[in-house]
Amino acid sequence: MKFTISRDELTNAVNWVSRSLPTRLPTLSLGGVKLTTKEKTLVFSSFDYEVSSTIEVDAKIETQGEVLVPGRLLSEITKALPNQPVNASYDGSKLTLSCGKTQYSLPTLNISDYPELPNTPPAIGSVSASDFSYSVAQTSIAAGREENVAMLTGIKIEISKDKITLAATDRFRLAIKELVWVPSSPELEFSALVPARTLLESTRPLVNKKSISLHLANQTEGEKLFGLDSDKAVTTTRLLDSEFPKFRSLLPTESTTQLFIDVAELVEAVKRVTLVTDRKSPLVRLALSDSEVVVTAAAVGDEATAREVITGSLQGEGFEIAFNPSYLLDGLNNLATERARFAFNGPTKPVVIVGVAKTNEEPDLSYQYLLMPIRLPG
């Protein structure tokens, strides 16, 4: 096996497949990246029985072959190579990489122990890469981190004709995003629960691509797989076999109080006042009145306090409400507008935050962030 490849192509390919390398190795071979030559291309792949990643890149192939190389080591080496073409050769025991005056000789793993990668499921449509990547980032912030509650670690994807809805919740907040796409069938409808971390890590590198094709295995037969493909960079993942909460019913249908406020001003105020909070149980208070919002925070025992007043437009009665500041900032930072609308039903009920147009306060309902407040004493 012998080939030549550009340093950038090699680095990008190894970075792509390294995302799927397991942190804990049930078998030594799963820590490897597989390199397989084709006529004029080189295929890189990785697999941990849950997530597979493959990418096909241009290379000058002199002799055909395949090899399994320790993935973490290969990743570190490719990042350190000088910006020159990379010549590689495999002699049956070691893979040698030569780049300029730099040369590495890497041990290889037993390729016969490596599992067969799953086939990419059939394509069901395509979507703007930037729109989909951004939408995944907007919703993944609300996904749960506790693996023992599997249904909350996923992003629910619902497709109805030309609309995709993404939703995630950890019980304390809920993020919902809607966007348009191009389905392979105009009447296509389905839903799937995809691991949020995998979806985020797979879409983030594709943000500058033109489009992403979405793939889904027949859910009535065999493995339930979801896949992404953009410019021969492919990821597949097993779906979560759990029942996701009926998230639409969690959104209030009306509100008694609405606050319109500048996003950047509120973000900066929350960041400043929370410098004095206890990191183990942070809390920020918003005191709402007709034309201003008083943002306050305090350390345990009021040893340190902070207060900032910013302008806001209130419709309805004012009151004081408290939030986890990190959760509040997550929602605000993922709005795509300069202003936000908070829809309240009192200080103990969930609030829904959406972006609004600066000129007419028209809400942008394509992204909704529901947040549970922290109950204040008394």
PDB file of C-alpha atoms in Angstrom, residues 37-209:
ATOM      1  CA  THR A  37      -7.460   2.862  -1.066  1.00  0.00           C
ATOM      2  CA  LYS A  38      -9.641   3.136  -4.144  1.00  0.00           C
ATOM      3  CA  GLU A  39      -8.556   3.933  -7.700  1.00  0.00           C
ATOM      4  CA  LYS A  40      -7.989   7.664  -7.130  1.00  0.00           C
ATOM      5  CA  THR A  41      -9.226   8.212  -3.608  1.00  0.00           C
ATOM      6  CA  LEU A  42      -8.549   7.223  -0.028  1.00  0.00           C
ATOM      7  CA  VAL A  43     -11.318   6.272   2.398  1.00  0.00           C
ATOM      8  CA  PHE A  44     -10.928   6.917   6.135  1.00  0.00           C
ATOM      9  CA  SER A  45     -13.345   5.264   8.570  1.00  0.00           C
ATOM     10  CA  SER A  46     -14.011   4.724  12.274  1.00  0.00           C
ATOM     11  CA  PHE A  47     -16.721   2.847  14.197  1.00  0.00           C
ATOM     12  CA  ASP A  48     -17.628   2.167  17.829  1.00  0.00           C
ATOM     13  CA  TYR A  49     -20.727   0.009  17.205  1.00  0.00           C
ATOM     14  CA  GLU A  50     -22.966   3.059  17.814  1.00  0.00           C
ATOM     15  CA  VAL A  51     -21.547   5.770  15.535  1.00  0.00           C
ATOM     16  CA  SER A  52     -19.653   5.351  12.279  1.00  0.00           C
ATOM     17  CA  SER A  53     -17.769   8.027  10.347  1.00  0.00           C
ATOM     18  CA  THR A  54     -16.324   7.771   6.851  1.00  0.00           C
ATOM     19  CA  ILE A  55     -14.834  10.271   4.448  1.00  0.00           C
ATOM     20  CA  GLU A  56     -13.463   9.840   0.946  1.00  0.00           C
ATOM     21  CA  VAL A  57     -10.735  12.228  -0.251  1.00  0.00           C
ATOM     22  CA  ASP A  58      -8.542  12.614  -3.329  1.00  0.00           C
ATOM     23  CA  ALA A  59      -5.112  11.002  -3.204  1.00  0.00           C
ATOM     24  CA  LYS A  60      -2.460   9.718  -5.594  1.00  0.00           C
ATOM     25  CA  ILE A  61      -2.621   5.934  -5.202  1.00  0.00           C
ATOM     26  CA  GLU A  62       0.488   3.999  -6.263  1.00  0.00           C
ATOM     27  CA  THR A  63      -0.384   0.587  -4.803  1.00  0.00           C
ATOM     28  CA  GLN A  64      -3.673  -0.595  -3.348  1.00  0.00           C
ATOM     29  CA  GLY A  65      -4.303  -1.810   0.185  1.00  0.00           C
ATOM     30  CA  GLU A  66      -5.855  -1.140   3.572  1.00  0.00           C
ATOM     31  CA  VAL A  67      -4.489  -0.622   7.064  1.00  0.00           C
ATOM     32  CA  LEU A  68      -5.781  -0.023  10.604  1.00  0.00           C
ATOM     33  CA  VAL A  69      -3.824   2.615  12.548  1.00  0.00           C
ATOM     34  CA  PRO A  70      -4.195   3.769  16.189  1.00  0.00           C
ATOM     35  CA  GLY A  71      -6.590   6.701  15.783  1.00  0.00           C
ATOM     36  CA  ARG A  72      -5.527   9.009  18.611  1.00  0.00           C
ATOM     37  CA  LEU A  73      -1.882   8.748  17.635  1.00  0.00           C
ATOM     38  CA  LEU A  74      -2.660   9.386  13.970  1.00  0.00           C
ATOM     39  CA  SER A  75      -4.731  12.433  14.925  1.00  0.00           C
ATOM     40  CA  GLU A  76      -1.944  13.985  16.981  1.00  0.00           C
ATOM     41  CA  ILE A  77       0.633  13.333  14.260  1.00  0.00           C
ATOM     42  CA  THR A  78      -1.409  14.822  11.403  1.00  0.00           C
ATOM     43  CA  LYS A  79      -1.927  18.025  13.390  1.00  0.00           C
ATOM     44  CA  ALA A  80       1.849  18.410  13.773  1.00  0.00           C
ATOM     45  CA  LEU A  81       2.867  17.766  10.152  1.00  0.00           C
ATOM     46  CA  PRO A  82       4.420  20.615   8.129  1.00  0.00           C
ATOM     47  CA  ASN A  83       2.411  22.045   5.250  1.00  0.00           C
ATOM     48  CA  GLN A  84       3.776  19.748   2.548  1.00  0.00           C
ATOM     49  CA  PRO A  85       2.518  16.674   0.661  1.00  0.00           C
ATOM     50  CA  VAL A  86       2.463  13.487   2.728  1.00  0.00           C
ATOM     51  CA  ASN A  87       3.887  10.250   1.332  1.00  0.00           C
ATOM     52  CA  ALA A  88       2.639   7.089   3.016  1.00  0.00           C
ATOM     53  CA  SER A  89       3.596   3.436   2.671  1.00  0.00           C
ATOM     54  CA  TYR A  90       2.558   0.282   4.507  1.00  0.00           C
ATOM     55  CA  ASP A  91       4.960  -2.679   4.555  1.00  0.00           C
ATOM     56  CA  GLY A  92       2.670  -5.143   6.304  1.00  0.00           C
ATOM     57  CA  SER A  93       3.662  -4.198   9.843  1.00  0.00           C
ATOM     58  CA  LYS A  94       4.063  -0.419  10.077  1.00  0.00           C
ATOM     59  CA  LEU A  95       2.689   2.649   8.300  1.00  0.00           C
ATOM     60  CA  THR A  96       5.362   5.206   7.414  1.00  0.00           C
ATOM     61  CA  LEU A  97       4.421   8.858   6.906  1.00  0.00           C
ATOM     62  CA  SER A  98       6.958  11.199   5.294  1.00  0.00           C
ATOM     63  CA  CYS A  99       6.286  14.924   5.082  1.00  0.00           C
ATOM     64  CA  GLY A 100       9.169  17.190   4.132  1.00  0.00           C
ATOM     65  CA  LYS A 101      11.980  16.413   6.553  1.00  0.00           C
ATOM     66  CA  THR A 102       9.598  14.788   9.044  1.00  0.00           C
ATOM     67  CA  GLN A 103       9.007  11.050   9.163  1.00  0.00           C
ATOM     68  CA  TYR A 104       6.844   8.888  11.420  1.00  0.00           C
ATOM     69  CA  SER A 105       6.622   5.110  11.628  1.00  0.00           C
ATOM     70  CA  LEU A 106       3.305   4.014  13.156  1.00  0.00           C
ATOM     71  CA  PRO A 107       2.350   0.617  14.561  1.00  0.00           C
ATOM     72  CA  THR A 108      -0.746  -0.980  13.053  1.00  0.00           C
ATOM     73  CA  LEU A 109      -3.659  -2.953  14.495  1.00  0.00           C
ATOM     74  CA  ASN A 110      -5.100  -6.299  13.418  1.00  0.00           C
ATOM     75  CA  ILE A 111      -7.549  -5.345  10.704  1.00  0.00           C
ATOM     76  CA  SER A 112      -9.257  -8.755  10.818  1.00  0.00           C
ATOM     77  CA  ASP A 113     -10.605  -7.815  14.284  1.00  0.00           C
ATOM     78  CA  TYR A 114     -12.236  -4.649  12.967  1.00  0.00           C
ATOM     79  CA  PRO A 115     -16.044  -4.792  12.649  1.00  0.00           C
ATOM     80  CA  GLU A 116     -17.854  -4.215   9.383  1.00  0.00           C
ATOM     81  CA  LEU A 117     -19.291  -0.710   9.148  1.00  0.00           C
ATOM     82  CA  PRO A 118     -23.052  -0.309   8.705  1.00  0.00           C
ATOM     83  CA  ASN A 119     -24.359   0.650   5.283  1.00  0.00           C
ATOM     84  CA  THR A 120     -25.493   4.238   4.892  1.00  0.00           C
ATOM     85  CA  PRO A 121     -29.313   4.309   5.099  1.00  0.00           C
ATOM     86  CA  PRO A 122     -31.345   5.576   2.106  1.00  0.00           C
ATOM     87  CA  ALA A 123     -31.483   9.344   1.588  1.00  0.00           C
ATOM     88  CA  ILE A 124     -34.752  11.041   2.541  1.00  0.00           C
ATOM     89  CA  GLY A 125     -33.932  14.627   1.503  1.00  0.00           C
ATOM     90  CA  SER A 126     -31.481  17.499   1.774  1.00  0.00           C
ATOM     91  CA  VAL A 127     -31.150  20.670   3.833  1.00  0.00           C
ATOM     92  CA  SER A 128     -28.928  23.749   3.897  1.00  0.00           C
ATOM     93  CA  ALA A 129     -25.783  22.772   5.808  1.00  0.00           C
ATOM     94  CA  SER A 130     -25.477  26.113   7.599  1.00  0.00           C
ATOM     95  CA  ASP A 131     -29.172  26.209   8.552  1.00  0.00           C
ATOM     96  CA  PHE A 132     -29.203  22.650   9.846  1.00  0.00           C
ATOM     97  CA  SER A 133     -25.909  22.985  11.730  1.00  0.00           C
ATOM     98  CA  TYR A 134     -27.094  26.179  13.412  1.00  0.00           C
ATOM     99  CA  SER A 135     -30.464  24.629  14.265  1.00  0.00           C
ATOM    100  CA  VAL A 136     -28.803  21.619  15.882  1.00  0.00           C
ATOM    101  CA  ALA A 137     -26.606  23.941  17.947  1.00  0.00           C
ATOM    102  CA  GLN A 138     -29.665  25.957  19.030  1.00  0.00           C
ATOM    103  CA  THR A 139     -31.530  22.901  20.281  1.00  0.00           C
ATOM    104  CA  SER A 140     -28.696  20.738  21.637  1.00  0.00           C
ATOM    105  CA  ILE A 141     -28.103  23.205  24.499  1.00  0.00           C
ATOM    106  CA  ALA A 142     -31.298  21.910  26.129  1.00  0.00           C
ATOM    107  CA  ALA A 143     -30.489  18.203  25.795  1.00  0.00           C
ATOM    108  CA  GLY A 144     -29.858  16.220  28.962  1.00  0.00           C
ATOM    109  CA  ARG A 145     -26.404  14.973  29.938  1.00  0.00           C
ATOM    110  CA  GLU A 146     -27.432  12.057  32.168  1.00  0.00           C
ATOM    111  CA  GLU A 147     -26.958   8.814  30.239  1.00  0.00           C
ATOM    112  CA  ASN A 148     -29.319   6.934  32.573  1.00  0.00           C
ATOM    113  CA  VAL A 149     -32.208   9.014  31.170  1.00  0.00           C
ATOM    114  CA  ALA A 150     -31.607   8.159  27.520  1.00  0.00           C
ATOM    115  CA  MET A 151     -34.680   9.876  26.085  1.00  0.00           C
ATOM    116  CA  LEU A 152     -33.471  13.271  27.333  1.00  0.00           C
ATOM    117  CA  THR A 153     -30.006  12.930  25.758  1.00  0.00           C
ATOM    118  CA  GLY A 154     -31.433  13.076  22.251  1.00  0.00           C
ATOM    119  CA  ILE A 155     -32.771  15.592  19.786  1.00  0.00           C
ATOM    120  CA  LYS A 156     -36.219  14.740  18.504  1.00  0.00           C
ATOM    121  CA  ILE A 157     -36.392  15.221  14.741  1.00  0.00           C
ATOM    122  CA  GLU A 158     -39.872  15.461  13.262  1.00  0.00           C
ATOM    123  CA  ILE A 159     -40.351  15.842   9.543  1.00  0.00           C
ATOM    124  CA  SER A 160     -43.632  16.830   7.955  1.00  0.00           C
ATOM    125  CA  LYS A 161     -43.400  17.432   4.218  1.00  0.00           C
ATOM    126  CA  ASP A 162     -41.046  20.438   3.728  1.00  0.00           C
ATOM    127  CA  LYS A 163     -40.626  21.299   7.434  1.00  0.00           C
ATOM    128  CA  ILE A 164     -38.179  19.904   9.992  1.00  0.00           C
ATOM    129  CA  THR A 165     -38.748  20.401  13.712  1.00  0.00           C
ATOM    130  CA  LEU A 166     -35.913  19.796  16.188  1.00  0.00           C
ATOM    131  CA  ALA A 167     -36.589  19.609  19.932  1.00  0.00           C
ATOM    132  CA  ALA A 168     -34.542  18.843  23.054  1.00  0.00           C
ATOM    133  CA  THR A 169     -35.232  19.048  26.784  1.00  0.00           C
ATOM    134  CA  ASP A 170     -33.554  18.221  30.083  1.00  0.00           C
ATOM    135  CA  ARG A 171     -36.763  18.881  32.083  1.00  0.00           C
ATOM    136  CA  PHE A 172     -35.524  22.349  33.146  1.00  0.00           C
ATOM    137  CA  ARG A 173     -35.670  23.886  29.670  1.00  0.00           C
ATOM    138  CA  LEU A 174     -36.946  23.058  26.220  1.00  0.00           C
ATOM    139  CA  ALA A 175     -35.578  24.264  22.877  1.00  0.00           C
ATOM    140  CA  ILE A 176     -37.613  23.952  19.670  1.00  0.00           C
ATOM    141  CA  LYS A 177     -36.429  24.938  16.196  1.00  0.00           C
ATOM    142  CA  GLU A 178     -38.288  24.781  12.869  1.00  0.00           C
ATOM    143  CA  LEU A 179     -36.681  25.050   9.431  1.00  0.00           C
ATOM    144  CA  VAL A 180     -37.439  24.157   5.825  1.00  0.00           C
ATOM    145  CA  TRP A 181     -35.765  21.468   3.731  1.00  0.00           C
ATOM    146  CA  VAL A 182     -36.203  19.541   0.473  1.00  0.00           C
ATOM    147  CA  PRO A 183     -37.684  16.073   1.083  1.00  0.00           C
ATOM    148  CA  SER A 184     -37.174  13.214  -1.360  1.00  0.00           C
ATOM    149  CA  SER A 185     -40.932  12.636  -1.238  1.00  0.00           C
ATOM    150  CA  PRO A 186     -43.343  15.601  -0.990  1.00  0.00           C
ATOM    151  CA  GLU A 187     -45.572  13.710   1.463  1.00  0.00           C
ATOM    152  CA  LEU A 188     -42.753  12.440   3.688  1.00  0.00           C
ATOM    153  CA  GLU A 189     -43.500  12.304   7.411  1.00  0.00           C
ATOM    154  CA  PHE A 190     -41.471  10.627  10.157  1.00  0.00           C
ATOM    155  CA  SER A 191     -39.875  11.190  13.530  1.00  0.00           C
ATOM    156  CA  ALA A 192     -36.619   9.975  15.066  1.00  0.00           C
ATOM    157  CA  LEU A 193     -34.731  10.462  18.325  1.00  0.00           C
ATOM    158  CA  VAL A 194     -31.047  11.064  17.527  1.00  0.00           C
ATOM    159  CA  PRO A 195     -28.268  11.300  20.156  1.00  0.00           C
ATOM    160  CA  ALA A 196     -27.731  15.049  20.621  1.00  0.00           C
ATOM    161  CA  ARG A 197     -23.980  14.882  21.144  1.00  0.00           C
ATOM    162  CA  THR A 198     -23.444  12.839  17.983  1.00  0.00           C
ATOM    163  CA  LEU A 199     -25.663  15.136  15.932  1.00  0.00           C
ATOM    164  CA  LEU A 200     -23.880  18.252  17.191  1.00  0.00           C
ATOM    165  CA  GLU A 201     -20.380  16.873  16.611  1.00  0.00           C
ATOM    166  CA  SER A 202     -21.347  15.642  13.138  1.00  0.00           C
ATOM    167  CA  THR A 203     -22.951  18.853  11.902  1.00  0.00           C
ATOM    168  CA  ARG A 204     -20.506  21.372  13.379  1.00  0.00           C
ATOM    169  CA  PRO A 205     -17.697  20.582  10.858  1.00  0.00           C
ATOM    170  CA  LEU A 206     -20.201  20.787   7.970  1.00  0.00           C
ATOM    171  CA  VAL A 207     -21.384  24.338   8.616  1.00  0.00           C
ATOM    172  CA  ASN A 208     -19.512  25.723   5.577  1.00  0.00           C
ATOM    173  CA  LYS A 209     -20.727  23.026   3.191  1.00  0.00           C
TER     174      LYS A 209
END
